[in-house]
mmCIF file of C-alpha atoms and ligand atoms in Angstrom:
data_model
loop_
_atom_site.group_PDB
_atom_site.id
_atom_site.type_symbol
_atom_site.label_atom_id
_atom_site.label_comp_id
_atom_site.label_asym_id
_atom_site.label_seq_id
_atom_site.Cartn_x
_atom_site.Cartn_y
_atom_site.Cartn_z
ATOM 1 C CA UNK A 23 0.000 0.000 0.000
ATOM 2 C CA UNK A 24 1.073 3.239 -0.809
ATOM 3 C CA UNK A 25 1.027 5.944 1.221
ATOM 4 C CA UNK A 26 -1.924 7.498 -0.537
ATOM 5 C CA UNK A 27 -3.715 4.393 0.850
ATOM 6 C CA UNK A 28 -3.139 5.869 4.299
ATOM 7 C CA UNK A 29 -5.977 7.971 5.806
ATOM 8 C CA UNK A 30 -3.684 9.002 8.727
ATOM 9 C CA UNK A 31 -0.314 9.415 9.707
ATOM 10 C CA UNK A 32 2.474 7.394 10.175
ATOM 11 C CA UNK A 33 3.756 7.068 13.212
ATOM 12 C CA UNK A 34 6.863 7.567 15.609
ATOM 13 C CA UNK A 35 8.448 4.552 16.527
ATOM 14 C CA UNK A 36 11.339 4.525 18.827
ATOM 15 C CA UNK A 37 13.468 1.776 19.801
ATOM 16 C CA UNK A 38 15.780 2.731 22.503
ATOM 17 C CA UNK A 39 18.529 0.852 25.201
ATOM 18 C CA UNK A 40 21.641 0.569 26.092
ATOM 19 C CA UNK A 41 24.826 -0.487 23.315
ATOM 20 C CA UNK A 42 24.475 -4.236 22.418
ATOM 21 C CA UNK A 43 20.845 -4.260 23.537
ATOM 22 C CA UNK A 44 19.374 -5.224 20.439
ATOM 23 C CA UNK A 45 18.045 -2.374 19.071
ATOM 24 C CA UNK A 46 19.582 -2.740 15.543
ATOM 25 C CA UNK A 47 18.930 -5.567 14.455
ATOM 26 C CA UNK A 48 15.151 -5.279 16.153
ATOM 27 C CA UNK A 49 14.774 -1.990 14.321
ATOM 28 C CA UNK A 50 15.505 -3.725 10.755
ATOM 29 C CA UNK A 51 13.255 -6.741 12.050
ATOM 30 C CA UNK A 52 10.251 -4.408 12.768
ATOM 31 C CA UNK A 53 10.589 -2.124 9.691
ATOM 32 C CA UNK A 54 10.451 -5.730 7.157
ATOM 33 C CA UNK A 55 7.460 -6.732 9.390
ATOM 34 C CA UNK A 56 5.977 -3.608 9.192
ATOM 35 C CA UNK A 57 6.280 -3.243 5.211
ATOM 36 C CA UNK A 58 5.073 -7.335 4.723
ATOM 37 C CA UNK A 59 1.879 -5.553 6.278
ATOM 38 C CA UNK A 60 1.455 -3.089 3.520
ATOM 39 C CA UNK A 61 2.174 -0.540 6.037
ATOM 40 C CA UNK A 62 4.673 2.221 4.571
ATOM 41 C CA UNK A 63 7.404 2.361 6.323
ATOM 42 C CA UNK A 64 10.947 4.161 6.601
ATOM 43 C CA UNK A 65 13.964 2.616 8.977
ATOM 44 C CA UNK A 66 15.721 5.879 10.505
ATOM 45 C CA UNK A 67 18.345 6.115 13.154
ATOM 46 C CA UNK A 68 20.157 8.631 15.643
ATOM 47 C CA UNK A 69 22.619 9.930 14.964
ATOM 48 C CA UNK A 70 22.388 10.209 11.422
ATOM 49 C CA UNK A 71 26.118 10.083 10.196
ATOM 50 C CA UNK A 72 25.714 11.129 7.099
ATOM 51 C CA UNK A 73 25.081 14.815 7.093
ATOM 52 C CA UNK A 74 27.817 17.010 8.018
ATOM 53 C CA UNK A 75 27.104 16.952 11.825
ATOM 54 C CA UNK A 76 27.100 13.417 12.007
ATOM 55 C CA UNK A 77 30.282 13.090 10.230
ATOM 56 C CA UNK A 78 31.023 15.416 12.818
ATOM 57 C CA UNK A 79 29.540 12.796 16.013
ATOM 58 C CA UNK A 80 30.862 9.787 14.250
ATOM 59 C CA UNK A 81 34.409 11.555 14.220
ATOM 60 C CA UNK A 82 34.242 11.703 18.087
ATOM 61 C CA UNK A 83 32.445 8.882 18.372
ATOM 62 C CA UNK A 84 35.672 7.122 17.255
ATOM 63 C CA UNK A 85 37.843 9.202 19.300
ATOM 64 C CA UNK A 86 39.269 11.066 16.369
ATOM 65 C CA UNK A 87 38.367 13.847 18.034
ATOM 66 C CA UNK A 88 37.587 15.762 21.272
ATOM 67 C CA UNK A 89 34.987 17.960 21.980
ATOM 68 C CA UNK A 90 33.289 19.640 24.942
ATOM 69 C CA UNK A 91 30.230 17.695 26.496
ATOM 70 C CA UNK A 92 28.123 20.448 26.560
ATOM 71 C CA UNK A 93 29.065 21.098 22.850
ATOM 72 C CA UNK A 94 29.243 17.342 22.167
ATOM 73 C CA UNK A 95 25.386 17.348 23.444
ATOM 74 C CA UNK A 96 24.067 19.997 21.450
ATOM 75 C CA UNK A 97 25.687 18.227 18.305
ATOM 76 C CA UNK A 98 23.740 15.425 18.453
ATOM 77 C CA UNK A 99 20.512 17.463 19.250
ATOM 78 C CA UNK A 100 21.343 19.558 16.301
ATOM 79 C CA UNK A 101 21.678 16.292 14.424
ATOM 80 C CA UNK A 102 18.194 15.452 15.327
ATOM 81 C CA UNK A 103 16.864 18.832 14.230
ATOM 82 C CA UNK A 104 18.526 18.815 11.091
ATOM 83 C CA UNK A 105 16.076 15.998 10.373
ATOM 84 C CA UNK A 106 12.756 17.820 12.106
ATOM 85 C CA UNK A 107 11.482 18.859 8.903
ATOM 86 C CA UNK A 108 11.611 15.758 7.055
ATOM 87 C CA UNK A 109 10.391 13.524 9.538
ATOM 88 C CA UNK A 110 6.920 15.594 10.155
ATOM 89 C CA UNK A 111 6.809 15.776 6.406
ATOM 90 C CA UNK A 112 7.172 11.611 6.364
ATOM 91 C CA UNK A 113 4.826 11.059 9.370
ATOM 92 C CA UNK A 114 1.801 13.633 7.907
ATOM 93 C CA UNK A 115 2.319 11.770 4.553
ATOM 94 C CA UNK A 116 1.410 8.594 6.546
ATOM 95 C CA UNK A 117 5.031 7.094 6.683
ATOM 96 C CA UNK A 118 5.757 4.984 10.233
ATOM 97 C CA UNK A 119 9.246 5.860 11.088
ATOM 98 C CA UNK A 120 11.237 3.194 12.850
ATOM 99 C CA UNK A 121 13.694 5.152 14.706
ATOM 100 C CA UNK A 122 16.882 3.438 16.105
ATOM 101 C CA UNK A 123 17.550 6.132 18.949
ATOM 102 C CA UNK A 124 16.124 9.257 19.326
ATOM 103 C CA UNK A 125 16.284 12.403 22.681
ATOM 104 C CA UNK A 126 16.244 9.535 25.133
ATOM 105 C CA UNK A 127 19.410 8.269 24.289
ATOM 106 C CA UNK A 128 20.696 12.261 23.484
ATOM 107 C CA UNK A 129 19.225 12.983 27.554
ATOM 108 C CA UNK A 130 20.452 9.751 28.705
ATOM 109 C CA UNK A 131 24.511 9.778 27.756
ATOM 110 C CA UNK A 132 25.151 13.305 28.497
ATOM 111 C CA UNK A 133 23.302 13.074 31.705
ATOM 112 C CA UNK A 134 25.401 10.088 32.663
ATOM 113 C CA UNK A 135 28.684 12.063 32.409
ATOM 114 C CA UNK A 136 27.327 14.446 35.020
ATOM 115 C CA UNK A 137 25.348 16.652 33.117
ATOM 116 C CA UNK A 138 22.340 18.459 34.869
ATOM 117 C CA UNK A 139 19.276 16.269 33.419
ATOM 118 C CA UNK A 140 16.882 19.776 33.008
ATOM 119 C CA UNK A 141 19.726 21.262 30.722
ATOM 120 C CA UNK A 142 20.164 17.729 28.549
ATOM 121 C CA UNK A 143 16.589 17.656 28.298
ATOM 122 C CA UNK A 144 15.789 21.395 26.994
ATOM 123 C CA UNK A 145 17.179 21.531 23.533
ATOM 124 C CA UNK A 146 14.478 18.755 22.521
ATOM 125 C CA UNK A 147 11.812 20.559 23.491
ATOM 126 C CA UNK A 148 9.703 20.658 20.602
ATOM 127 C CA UNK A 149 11.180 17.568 18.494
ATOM 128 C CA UNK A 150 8.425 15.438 17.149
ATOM 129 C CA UNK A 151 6.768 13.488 20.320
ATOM 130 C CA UNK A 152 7.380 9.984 19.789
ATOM 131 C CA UNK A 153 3.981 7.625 19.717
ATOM 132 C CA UNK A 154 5.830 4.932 21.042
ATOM 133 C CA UNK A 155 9.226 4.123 22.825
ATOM 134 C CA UNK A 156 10.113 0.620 23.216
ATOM 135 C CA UNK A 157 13.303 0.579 25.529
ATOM 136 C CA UNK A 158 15.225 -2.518 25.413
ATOM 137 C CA UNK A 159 15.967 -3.472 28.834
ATOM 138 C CA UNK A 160 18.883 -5.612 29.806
ATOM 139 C CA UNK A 161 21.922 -5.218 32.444
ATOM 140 C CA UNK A 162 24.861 -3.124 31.366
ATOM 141 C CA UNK A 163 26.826 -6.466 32.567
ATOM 142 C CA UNK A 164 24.271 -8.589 30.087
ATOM 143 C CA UNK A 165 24.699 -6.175 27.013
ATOM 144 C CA UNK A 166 28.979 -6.325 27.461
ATOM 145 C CA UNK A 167 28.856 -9.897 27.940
ATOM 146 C CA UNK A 168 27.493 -10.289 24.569
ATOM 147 C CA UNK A 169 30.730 -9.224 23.225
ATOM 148 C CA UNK A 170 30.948 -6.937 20.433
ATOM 149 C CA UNK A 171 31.833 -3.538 22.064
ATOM 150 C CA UNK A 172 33.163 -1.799 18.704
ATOM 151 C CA UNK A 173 35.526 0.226 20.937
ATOM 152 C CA UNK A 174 33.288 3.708 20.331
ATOM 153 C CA UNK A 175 34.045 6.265 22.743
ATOM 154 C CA UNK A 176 31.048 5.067 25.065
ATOM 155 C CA UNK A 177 31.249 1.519 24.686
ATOM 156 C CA UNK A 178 32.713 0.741 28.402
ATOM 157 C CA UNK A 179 30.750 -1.157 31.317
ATOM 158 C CA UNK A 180 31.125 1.386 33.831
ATOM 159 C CA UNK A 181 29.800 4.231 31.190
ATOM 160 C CA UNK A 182 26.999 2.160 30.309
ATOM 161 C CA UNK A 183 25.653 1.542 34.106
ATOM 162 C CA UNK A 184 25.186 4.963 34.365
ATOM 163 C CA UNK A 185 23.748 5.593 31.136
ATOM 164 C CA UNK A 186 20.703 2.925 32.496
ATOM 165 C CA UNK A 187 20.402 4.808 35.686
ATOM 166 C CA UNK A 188 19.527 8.041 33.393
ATOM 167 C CA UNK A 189 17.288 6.123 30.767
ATOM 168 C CA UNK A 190 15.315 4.603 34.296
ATOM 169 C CA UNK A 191 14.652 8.792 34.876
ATOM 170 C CA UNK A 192 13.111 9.114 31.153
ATOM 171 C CA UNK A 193 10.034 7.097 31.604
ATOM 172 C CA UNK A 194 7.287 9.080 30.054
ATOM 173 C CA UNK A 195 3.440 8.284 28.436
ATOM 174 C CA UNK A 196 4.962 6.792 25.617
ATOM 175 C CA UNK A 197 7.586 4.448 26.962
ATOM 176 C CA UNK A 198 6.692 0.759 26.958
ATOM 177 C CA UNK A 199 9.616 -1.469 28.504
ATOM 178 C CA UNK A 200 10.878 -4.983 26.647
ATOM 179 C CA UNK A 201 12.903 -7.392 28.549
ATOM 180 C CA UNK A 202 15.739 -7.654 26.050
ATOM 181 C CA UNK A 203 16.902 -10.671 28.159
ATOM 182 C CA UNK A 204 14.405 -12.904 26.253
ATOM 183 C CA UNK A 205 15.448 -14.334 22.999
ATOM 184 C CA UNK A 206 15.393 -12.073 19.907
ATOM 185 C CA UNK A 207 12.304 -13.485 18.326
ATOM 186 C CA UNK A 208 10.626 -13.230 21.532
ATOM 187 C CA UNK A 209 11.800 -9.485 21.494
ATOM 188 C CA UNK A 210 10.402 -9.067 18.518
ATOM 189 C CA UNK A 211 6.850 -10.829 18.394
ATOM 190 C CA UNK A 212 6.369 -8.307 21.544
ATOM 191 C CA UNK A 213 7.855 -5.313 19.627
ATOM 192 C CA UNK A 214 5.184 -6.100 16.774
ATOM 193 C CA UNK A 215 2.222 -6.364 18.464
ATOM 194 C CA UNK A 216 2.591 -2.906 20.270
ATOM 195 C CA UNK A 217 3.916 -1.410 17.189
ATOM 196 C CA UNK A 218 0.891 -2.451 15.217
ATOM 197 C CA UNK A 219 -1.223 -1.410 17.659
ATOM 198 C CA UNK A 220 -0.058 2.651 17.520
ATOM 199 C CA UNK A 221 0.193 2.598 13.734
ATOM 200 C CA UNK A 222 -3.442 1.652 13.808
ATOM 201 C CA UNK A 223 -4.235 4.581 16.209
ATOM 202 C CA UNK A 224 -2.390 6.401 14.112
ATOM 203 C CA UNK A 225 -3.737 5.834 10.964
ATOM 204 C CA UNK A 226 -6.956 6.214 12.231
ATOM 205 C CA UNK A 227 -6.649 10.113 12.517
ATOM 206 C CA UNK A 228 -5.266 11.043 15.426
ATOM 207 C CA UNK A 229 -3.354 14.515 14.507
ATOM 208 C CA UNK A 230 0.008 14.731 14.872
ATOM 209 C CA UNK A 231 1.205 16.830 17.978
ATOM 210 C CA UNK A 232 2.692 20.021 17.685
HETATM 211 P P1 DGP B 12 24.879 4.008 17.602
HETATM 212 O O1 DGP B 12 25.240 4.510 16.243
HETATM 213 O O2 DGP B 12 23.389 3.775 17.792
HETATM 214 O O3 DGP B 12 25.720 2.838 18.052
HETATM 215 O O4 DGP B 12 25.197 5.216 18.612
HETATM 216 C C1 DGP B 12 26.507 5.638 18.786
HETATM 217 C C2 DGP B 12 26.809 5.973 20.220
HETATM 218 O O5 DGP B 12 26.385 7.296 20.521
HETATM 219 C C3 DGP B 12 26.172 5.071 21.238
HETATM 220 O O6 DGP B 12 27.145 4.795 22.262
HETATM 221 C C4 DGP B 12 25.038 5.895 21.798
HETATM 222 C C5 DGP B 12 25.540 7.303 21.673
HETATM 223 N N1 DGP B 12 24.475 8.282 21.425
HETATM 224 C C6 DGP B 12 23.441 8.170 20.584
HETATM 225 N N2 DGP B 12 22.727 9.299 20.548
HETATM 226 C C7 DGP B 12 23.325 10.141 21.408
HETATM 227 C C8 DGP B 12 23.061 11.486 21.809
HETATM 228 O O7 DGP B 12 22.124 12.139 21.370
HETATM 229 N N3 DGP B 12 23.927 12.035 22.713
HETATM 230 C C9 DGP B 12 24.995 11.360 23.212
HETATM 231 N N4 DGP B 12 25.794 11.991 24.082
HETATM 232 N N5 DGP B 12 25.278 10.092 22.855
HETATM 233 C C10 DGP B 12 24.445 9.499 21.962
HETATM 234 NA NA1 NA B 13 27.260 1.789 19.382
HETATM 235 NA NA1 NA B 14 23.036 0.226 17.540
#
């Protein structure tokens, strides 16, 4: 189906959690479920390291380079708002995004360097709302036991503990918990069935929030 099919909008998908949680591979999983539906669907994902600020991210990401973590945080917000227009012209047009990472995850790693949490949160004030945030829940000791840590500049077990603490303060109406201890099709026969359930609401009119 096409989104011309669609008599609402798409909607905001979020999949969000800790490195080696999941969220990736879930993400690709949900968008080809999603699309096998007829639903139209786009896969999307923080940050976005293809524009000139993410080259930016990815360079410090990799510890190329060093940047302030006030300056650091505002980057990836930026990144985010680069995108603003775009993804409330997808969404009205009826396009789900799935969105691998999104303000949680921008809140949640600054805060856990010792950022205040009110100033992480403030410059995504006014980013599309997301309908629905599934947060992949697993132990910081779980998701580095799966091996894999690429060596990125926040890839270390101690880091990661305290970026759960800050996701645990981020709970809002939108944010559903999955225990990403279960096995991955588990995971993902739970992230379908709540993700078809807000693309329905969705589609059925509700307007998208300013
Ligand atoms: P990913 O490409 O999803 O593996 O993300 C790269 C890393 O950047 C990962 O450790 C999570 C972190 N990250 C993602 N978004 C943000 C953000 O907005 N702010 C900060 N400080 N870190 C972020
Ligand atoms: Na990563
Ligand atoms: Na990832």
């Amino acid at each position: 189906a096409g989104a011309g099919a669609n008599a609402g909008r798409g909607a905001l998908i979020v999949l969000e959690g800790l490195d080696r949680s999941g969220k990736s591979s879930q993400c690709a999983q949900l968008a080809s479920f999603l699309e096998t539906q007829g639903v139209p669907v786009e896969a999307w994902r923080f940050p976005d390291r293809t524009t000139a600020m993410g080259q930016m991210i990815s360079s410090y990401l990799s510890c190329q380079t060093s940047l302030d973590d006030a300056a650091i945080h505002l980057l990836f917000s930026a990144n985010r708002w680069e995108k603003r227009s775009l993804m409330e012209a997808k969404l009205k047009e009826g396009i789900t995004l799935v969105i691998d990472r999104y303000s949680y995850s921008g809140v949640a790693f600054s805060a856990a360097k010792g950022l205040a949490l009110d100033w992480c949160k403030a410059p995504e004030v006014g980013l599309p709302a997301p309908d629905l945030v599934l947060y992949l829940d697993i132990s910081a000791e779980m998701a580095a036991g799966r091996g894999g840590y690429g060596g990125e500049r926040y890839e270390k077990l101690e880091f990661q503990k305290k970026v759960k603490q800050k996701f645990k303060l981020l709970k809002d109406a939108a944010w559903q918990n999955v225990d990403a201890t279960q096995s991955i099709d588990s995971i993902q026969t739970v992230i379908r069935e709540e993700s078809i359930k807000i693309v329905n609401e969705c589609n059925s009119g509700r307007q998208l929030m300013q």
